[in-house]
Short mmCIF file of C-alpha atoms in Angstrom, two decimals:
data_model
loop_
_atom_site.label_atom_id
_atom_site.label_comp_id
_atom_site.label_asym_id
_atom_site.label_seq_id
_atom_site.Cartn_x
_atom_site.Cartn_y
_atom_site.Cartn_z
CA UNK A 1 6.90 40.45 -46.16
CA UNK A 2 5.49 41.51 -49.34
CA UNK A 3 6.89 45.18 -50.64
CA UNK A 4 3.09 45.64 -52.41
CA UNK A 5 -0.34 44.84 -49.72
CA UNK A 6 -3.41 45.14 -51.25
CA UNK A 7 -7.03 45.19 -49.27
CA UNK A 8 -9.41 44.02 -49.99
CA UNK A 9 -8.39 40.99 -51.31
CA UNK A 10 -11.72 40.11 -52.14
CA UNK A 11 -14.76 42.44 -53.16
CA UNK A 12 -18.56 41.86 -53.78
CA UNK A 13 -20.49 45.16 -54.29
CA UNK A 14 -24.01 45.71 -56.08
CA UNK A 15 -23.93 47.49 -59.84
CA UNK A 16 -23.69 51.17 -58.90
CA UNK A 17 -21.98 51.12 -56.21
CA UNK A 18 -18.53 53.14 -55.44
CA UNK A 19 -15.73 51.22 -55.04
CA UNK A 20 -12.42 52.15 -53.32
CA UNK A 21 -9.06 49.19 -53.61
CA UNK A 22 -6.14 50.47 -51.83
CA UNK A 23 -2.65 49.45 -52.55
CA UNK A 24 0.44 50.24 -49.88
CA UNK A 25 4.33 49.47 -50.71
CA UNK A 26 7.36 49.12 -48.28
CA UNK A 27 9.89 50.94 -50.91
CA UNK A 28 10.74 54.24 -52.69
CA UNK A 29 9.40 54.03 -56.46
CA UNK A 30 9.64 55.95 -59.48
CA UNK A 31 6.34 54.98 -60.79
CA UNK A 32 2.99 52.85 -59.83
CA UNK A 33 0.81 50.86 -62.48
CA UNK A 34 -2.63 49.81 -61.74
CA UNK A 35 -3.94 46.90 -63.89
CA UNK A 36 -6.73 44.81 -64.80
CA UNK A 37 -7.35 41.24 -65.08
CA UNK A 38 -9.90 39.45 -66.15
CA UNK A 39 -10.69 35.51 -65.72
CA UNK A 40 -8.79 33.23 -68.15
CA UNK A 41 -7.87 36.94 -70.05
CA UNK A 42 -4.53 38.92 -70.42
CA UNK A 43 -3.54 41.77 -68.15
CA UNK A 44 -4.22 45.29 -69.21
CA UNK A 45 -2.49 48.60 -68.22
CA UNK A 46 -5.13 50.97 -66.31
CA UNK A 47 -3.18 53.86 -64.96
CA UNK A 48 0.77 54.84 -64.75
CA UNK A 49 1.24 57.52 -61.91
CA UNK A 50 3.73 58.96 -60.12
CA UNK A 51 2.15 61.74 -58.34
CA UNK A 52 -1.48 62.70 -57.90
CA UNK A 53 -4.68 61.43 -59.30
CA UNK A 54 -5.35 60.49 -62.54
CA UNK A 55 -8.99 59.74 -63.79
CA UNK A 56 -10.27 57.52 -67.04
CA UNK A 57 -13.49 57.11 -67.41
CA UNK A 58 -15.44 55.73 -64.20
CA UNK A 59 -11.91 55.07 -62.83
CA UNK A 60 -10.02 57.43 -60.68
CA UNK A 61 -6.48 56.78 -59.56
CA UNK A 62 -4.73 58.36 -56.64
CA UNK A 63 -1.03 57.90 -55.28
CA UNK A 64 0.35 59.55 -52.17
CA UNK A 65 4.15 59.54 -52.03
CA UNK A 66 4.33 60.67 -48.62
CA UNK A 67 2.48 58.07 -47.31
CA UNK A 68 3.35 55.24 -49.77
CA UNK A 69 -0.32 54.84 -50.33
CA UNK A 70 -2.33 54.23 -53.81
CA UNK A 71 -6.06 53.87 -53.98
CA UNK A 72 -7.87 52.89 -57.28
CA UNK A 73 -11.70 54.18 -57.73
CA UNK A 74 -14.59 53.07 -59.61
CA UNK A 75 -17.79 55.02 -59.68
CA UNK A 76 -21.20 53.50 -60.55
CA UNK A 77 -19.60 50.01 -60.44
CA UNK A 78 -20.78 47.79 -63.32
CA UNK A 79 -20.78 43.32 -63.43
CA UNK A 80 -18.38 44.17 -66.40
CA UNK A 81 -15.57 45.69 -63.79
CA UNK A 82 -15.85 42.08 -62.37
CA UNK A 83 -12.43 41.38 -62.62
CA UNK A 84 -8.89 41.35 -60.48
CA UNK A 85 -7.32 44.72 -60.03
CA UNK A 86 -3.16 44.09 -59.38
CA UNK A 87 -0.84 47.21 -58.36
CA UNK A 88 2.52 47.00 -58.79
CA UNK A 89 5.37 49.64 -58.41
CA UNK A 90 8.65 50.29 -59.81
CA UNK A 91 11.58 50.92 -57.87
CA UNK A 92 13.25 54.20 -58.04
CA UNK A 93 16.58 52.09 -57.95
CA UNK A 94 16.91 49.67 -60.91
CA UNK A 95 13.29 49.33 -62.60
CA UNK A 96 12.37 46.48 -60.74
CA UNK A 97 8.61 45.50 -60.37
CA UNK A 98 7.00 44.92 -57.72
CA UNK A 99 3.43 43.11 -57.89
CA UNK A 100 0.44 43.22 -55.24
CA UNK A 101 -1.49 39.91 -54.91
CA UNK A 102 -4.78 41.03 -56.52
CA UNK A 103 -8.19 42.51 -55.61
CA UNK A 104 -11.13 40.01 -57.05
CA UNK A 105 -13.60 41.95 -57.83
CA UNK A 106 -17.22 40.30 -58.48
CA UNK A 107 -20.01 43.67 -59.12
CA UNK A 108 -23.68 41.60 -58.97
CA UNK A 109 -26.40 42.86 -60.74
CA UNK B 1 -2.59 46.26 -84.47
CA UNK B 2 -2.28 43.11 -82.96
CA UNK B 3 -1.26 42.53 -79.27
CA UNK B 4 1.50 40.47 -77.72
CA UNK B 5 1.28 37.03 -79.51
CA UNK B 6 1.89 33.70 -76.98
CA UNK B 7 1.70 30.28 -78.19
CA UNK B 8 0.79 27.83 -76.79
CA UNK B 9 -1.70 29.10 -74.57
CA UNK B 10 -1.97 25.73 -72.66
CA UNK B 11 0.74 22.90 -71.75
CA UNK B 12 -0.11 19.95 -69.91
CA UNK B 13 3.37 18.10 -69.21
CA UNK B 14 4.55 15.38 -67.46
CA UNK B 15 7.26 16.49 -64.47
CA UNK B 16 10.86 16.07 -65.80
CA UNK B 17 10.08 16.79 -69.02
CA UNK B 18 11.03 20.35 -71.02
CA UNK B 19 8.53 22.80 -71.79
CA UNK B 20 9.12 25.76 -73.82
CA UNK B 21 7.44 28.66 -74.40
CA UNK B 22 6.75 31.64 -77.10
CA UNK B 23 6.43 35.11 -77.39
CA UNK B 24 6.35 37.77 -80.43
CA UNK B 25 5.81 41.55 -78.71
CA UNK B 26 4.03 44.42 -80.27
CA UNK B 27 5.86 45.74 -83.63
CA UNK B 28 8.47 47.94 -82.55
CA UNK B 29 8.69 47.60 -79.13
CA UNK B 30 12.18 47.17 -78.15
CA UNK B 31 11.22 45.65 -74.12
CA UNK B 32 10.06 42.23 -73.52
CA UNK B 33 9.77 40.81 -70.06
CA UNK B 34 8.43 36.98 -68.97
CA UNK B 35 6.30 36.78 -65.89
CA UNK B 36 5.64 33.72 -64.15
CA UNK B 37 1.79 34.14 -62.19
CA UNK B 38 0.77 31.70 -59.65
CA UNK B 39 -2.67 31.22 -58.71
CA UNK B 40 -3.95 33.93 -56.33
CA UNK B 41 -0.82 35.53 -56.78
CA UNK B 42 0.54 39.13 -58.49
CA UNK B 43 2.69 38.18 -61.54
CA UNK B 44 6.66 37.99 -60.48
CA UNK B 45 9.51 39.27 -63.23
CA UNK B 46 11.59 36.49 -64.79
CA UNK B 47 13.47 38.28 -66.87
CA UNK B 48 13.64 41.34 -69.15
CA UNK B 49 15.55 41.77 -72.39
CA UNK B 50 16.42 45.33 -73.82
CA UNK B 51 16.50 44.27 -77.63
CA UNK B 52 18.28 41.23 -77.58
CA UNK B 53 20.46 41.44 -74.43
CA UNK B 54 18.65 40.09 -71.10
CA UNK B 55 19.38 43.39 -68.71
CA UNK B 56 17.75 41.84 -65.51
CA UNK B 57 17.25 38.09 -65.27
CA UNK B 58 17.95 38.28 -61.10
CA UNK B 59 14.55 36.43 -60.57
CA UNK B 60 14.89 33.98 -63.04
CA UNK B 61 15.62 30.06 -61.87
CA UNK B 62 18.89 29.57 -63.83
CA UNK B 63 19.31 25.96 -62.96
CA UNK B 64 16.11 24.56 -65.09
CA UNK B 65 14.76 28.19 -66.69
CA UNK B 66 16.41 29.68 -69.69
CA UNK B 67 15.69 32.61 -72.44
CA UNK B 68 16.70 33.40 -75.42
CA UNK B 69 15.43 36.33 -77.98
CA UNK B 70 18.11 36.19 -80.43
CA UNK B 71 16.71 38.63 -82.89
CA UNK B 72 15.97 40.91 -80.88
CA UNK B 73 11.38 40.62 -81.43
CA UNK B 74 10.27 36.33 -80.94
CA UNK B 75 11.60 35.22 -77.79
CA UNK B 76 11.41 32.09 -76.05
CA UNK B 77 11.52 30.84 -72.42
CA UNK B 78 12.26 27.01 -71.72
CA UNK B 79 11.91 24.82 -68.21
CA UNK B 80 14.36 21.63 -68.84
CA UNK B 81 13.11 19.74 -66.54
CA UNK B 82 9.87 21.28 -65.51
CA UNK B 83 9.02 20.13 -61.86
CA UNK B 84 5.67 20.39 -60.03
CA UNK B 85 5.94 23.32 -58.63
CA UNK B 86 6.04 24.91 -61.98
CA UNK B 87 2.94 24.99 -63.12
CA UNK B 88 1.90 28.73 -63.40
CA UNK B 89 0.80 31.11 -65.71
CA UNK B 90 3.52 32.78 -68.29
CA UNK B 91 3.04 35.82 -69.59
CA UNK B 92 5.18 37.56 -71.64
CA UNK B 93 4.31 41.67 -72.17
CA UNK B 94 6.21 44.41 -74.32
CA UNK B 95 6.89 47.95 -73.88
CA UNK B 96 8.29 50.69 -76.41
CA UNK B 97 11.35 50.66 -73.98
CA UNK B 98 12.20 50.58 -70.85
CA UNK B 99 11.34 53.43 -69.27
CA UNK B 100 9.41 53.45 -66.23
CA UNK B 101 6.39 55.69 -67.87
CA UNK B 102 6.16 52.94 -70.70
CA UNK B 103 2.93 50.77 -70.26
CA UNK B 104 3.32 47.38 -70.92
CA UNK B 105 1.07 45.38 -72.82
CA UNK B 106 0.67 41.81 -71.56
CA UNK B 107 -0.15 38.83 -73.60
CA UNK B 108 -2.87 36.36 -73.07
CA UNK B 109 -0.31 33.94 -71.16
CA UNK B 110 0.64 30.45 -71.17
CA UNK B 111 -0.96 28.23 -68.55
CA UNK B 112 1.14 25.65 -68.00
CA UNK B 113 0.28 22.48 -65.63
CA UNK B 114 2.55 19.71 -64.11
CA UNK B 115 1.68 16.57 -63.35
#
């Protein structure tokens, strides 16, 4: 059993469209990191959080402690957000990472 | 300011045979942890070196799979012998430290197949 489960795994919306990727972990953390990939690209660092909601951009971040439960937003999706979105957490004992499998995400024009 | 530096950023290899892998972090950043990314897959920790001393290298194949970052900035990660079920993405990323609010910056990756 995997400690991070993302859904959808897979994701085909229309440009403009709101998108919602949720991310639930199996362990206590001290912090969880949304990131992007892109194809054939490095990874980069979207959002840190540890409590609340956080919002860059068209992105909005959200993390319930409670119930374990991240969800990462994009409003007025655009084919450049075509990419994979991983979460991963930190445990709160020992800083070890945890990694989700991935959301593809493919926005069509 | 340039980003995480990995060379090279594609090995094709023949099974049994070594493979190594490089890495040169951000200036200044004192973390440096090697992922290994399957296909389809979230990236998994290998190992991850405060300065020069490897503080967490639980996840990291010790029978074929071995690090070094003697300097405490390049480091290097080698497979001796590399087996099929190697081939994988390797990315290396950097923080400022280890703290848990640190972002890490991720290099482009090696892609490494076995044949």
């Amino acid at each position: 059993k995997n400690e991070v489960e993302q859904s959808p795994q897979n994701l085909t919306a229309q440009e403009g469209e709101f998108i919602t990727i949720n991310c639930s972990y199996s362990v206590g953390i001290s912090a969880l990191h949304w990131l992007q990939q892109h194809p054939g690209g490095g990874i980069v660092s979207l959002f840190m959080l540890s409590s609340g909601k956080k919002k860059h951009g068209r992105l909005i971040a959200t993390i319930n402690i409670q119930e374990k439960h991240s969800s990462l937003h994009i409003t007025a999706s655009h084919p450049r957000d075509s990419a994979v979105y991983i979460c991963a957490v930190v445990r709160d004992t020992g800083n070890q990472f945890y990694f989700g499998t991935g959301t593809s995400l493919t926005v069509i024009p | 300011e340039a980003g995480v530096v990995q060379s090279p950023r594609y090995k094709i290899i023949e099974k049994k045979q070594p493979v190594a892998f490089w890495c040169n972090p951000i200036s200044g950043h004192n973390t440096l942890y090697w992922y290994r990314q399957n296909l389809g897959q979230g990236p998994e920790l290998l190992i991850r070196y405060e300065n020069e001393e490897a503080v967490d290298d639980s996840q990291l194949p010790k029978d074929r799979f071995s690090a070094e970052r003697l300097k405490g900035v390049d480091s290097t990660l080698k497979i001796q012998p590399a087996e099929l079920g190697d081939s994988a993405v390797y990315l290396c990323a950097s923080s400022l430290d280890g703290r848990v609010q640190e972002t890490q910056y991720f290099g482009p990756g090696t892609r490494l197949l076995v044949l």
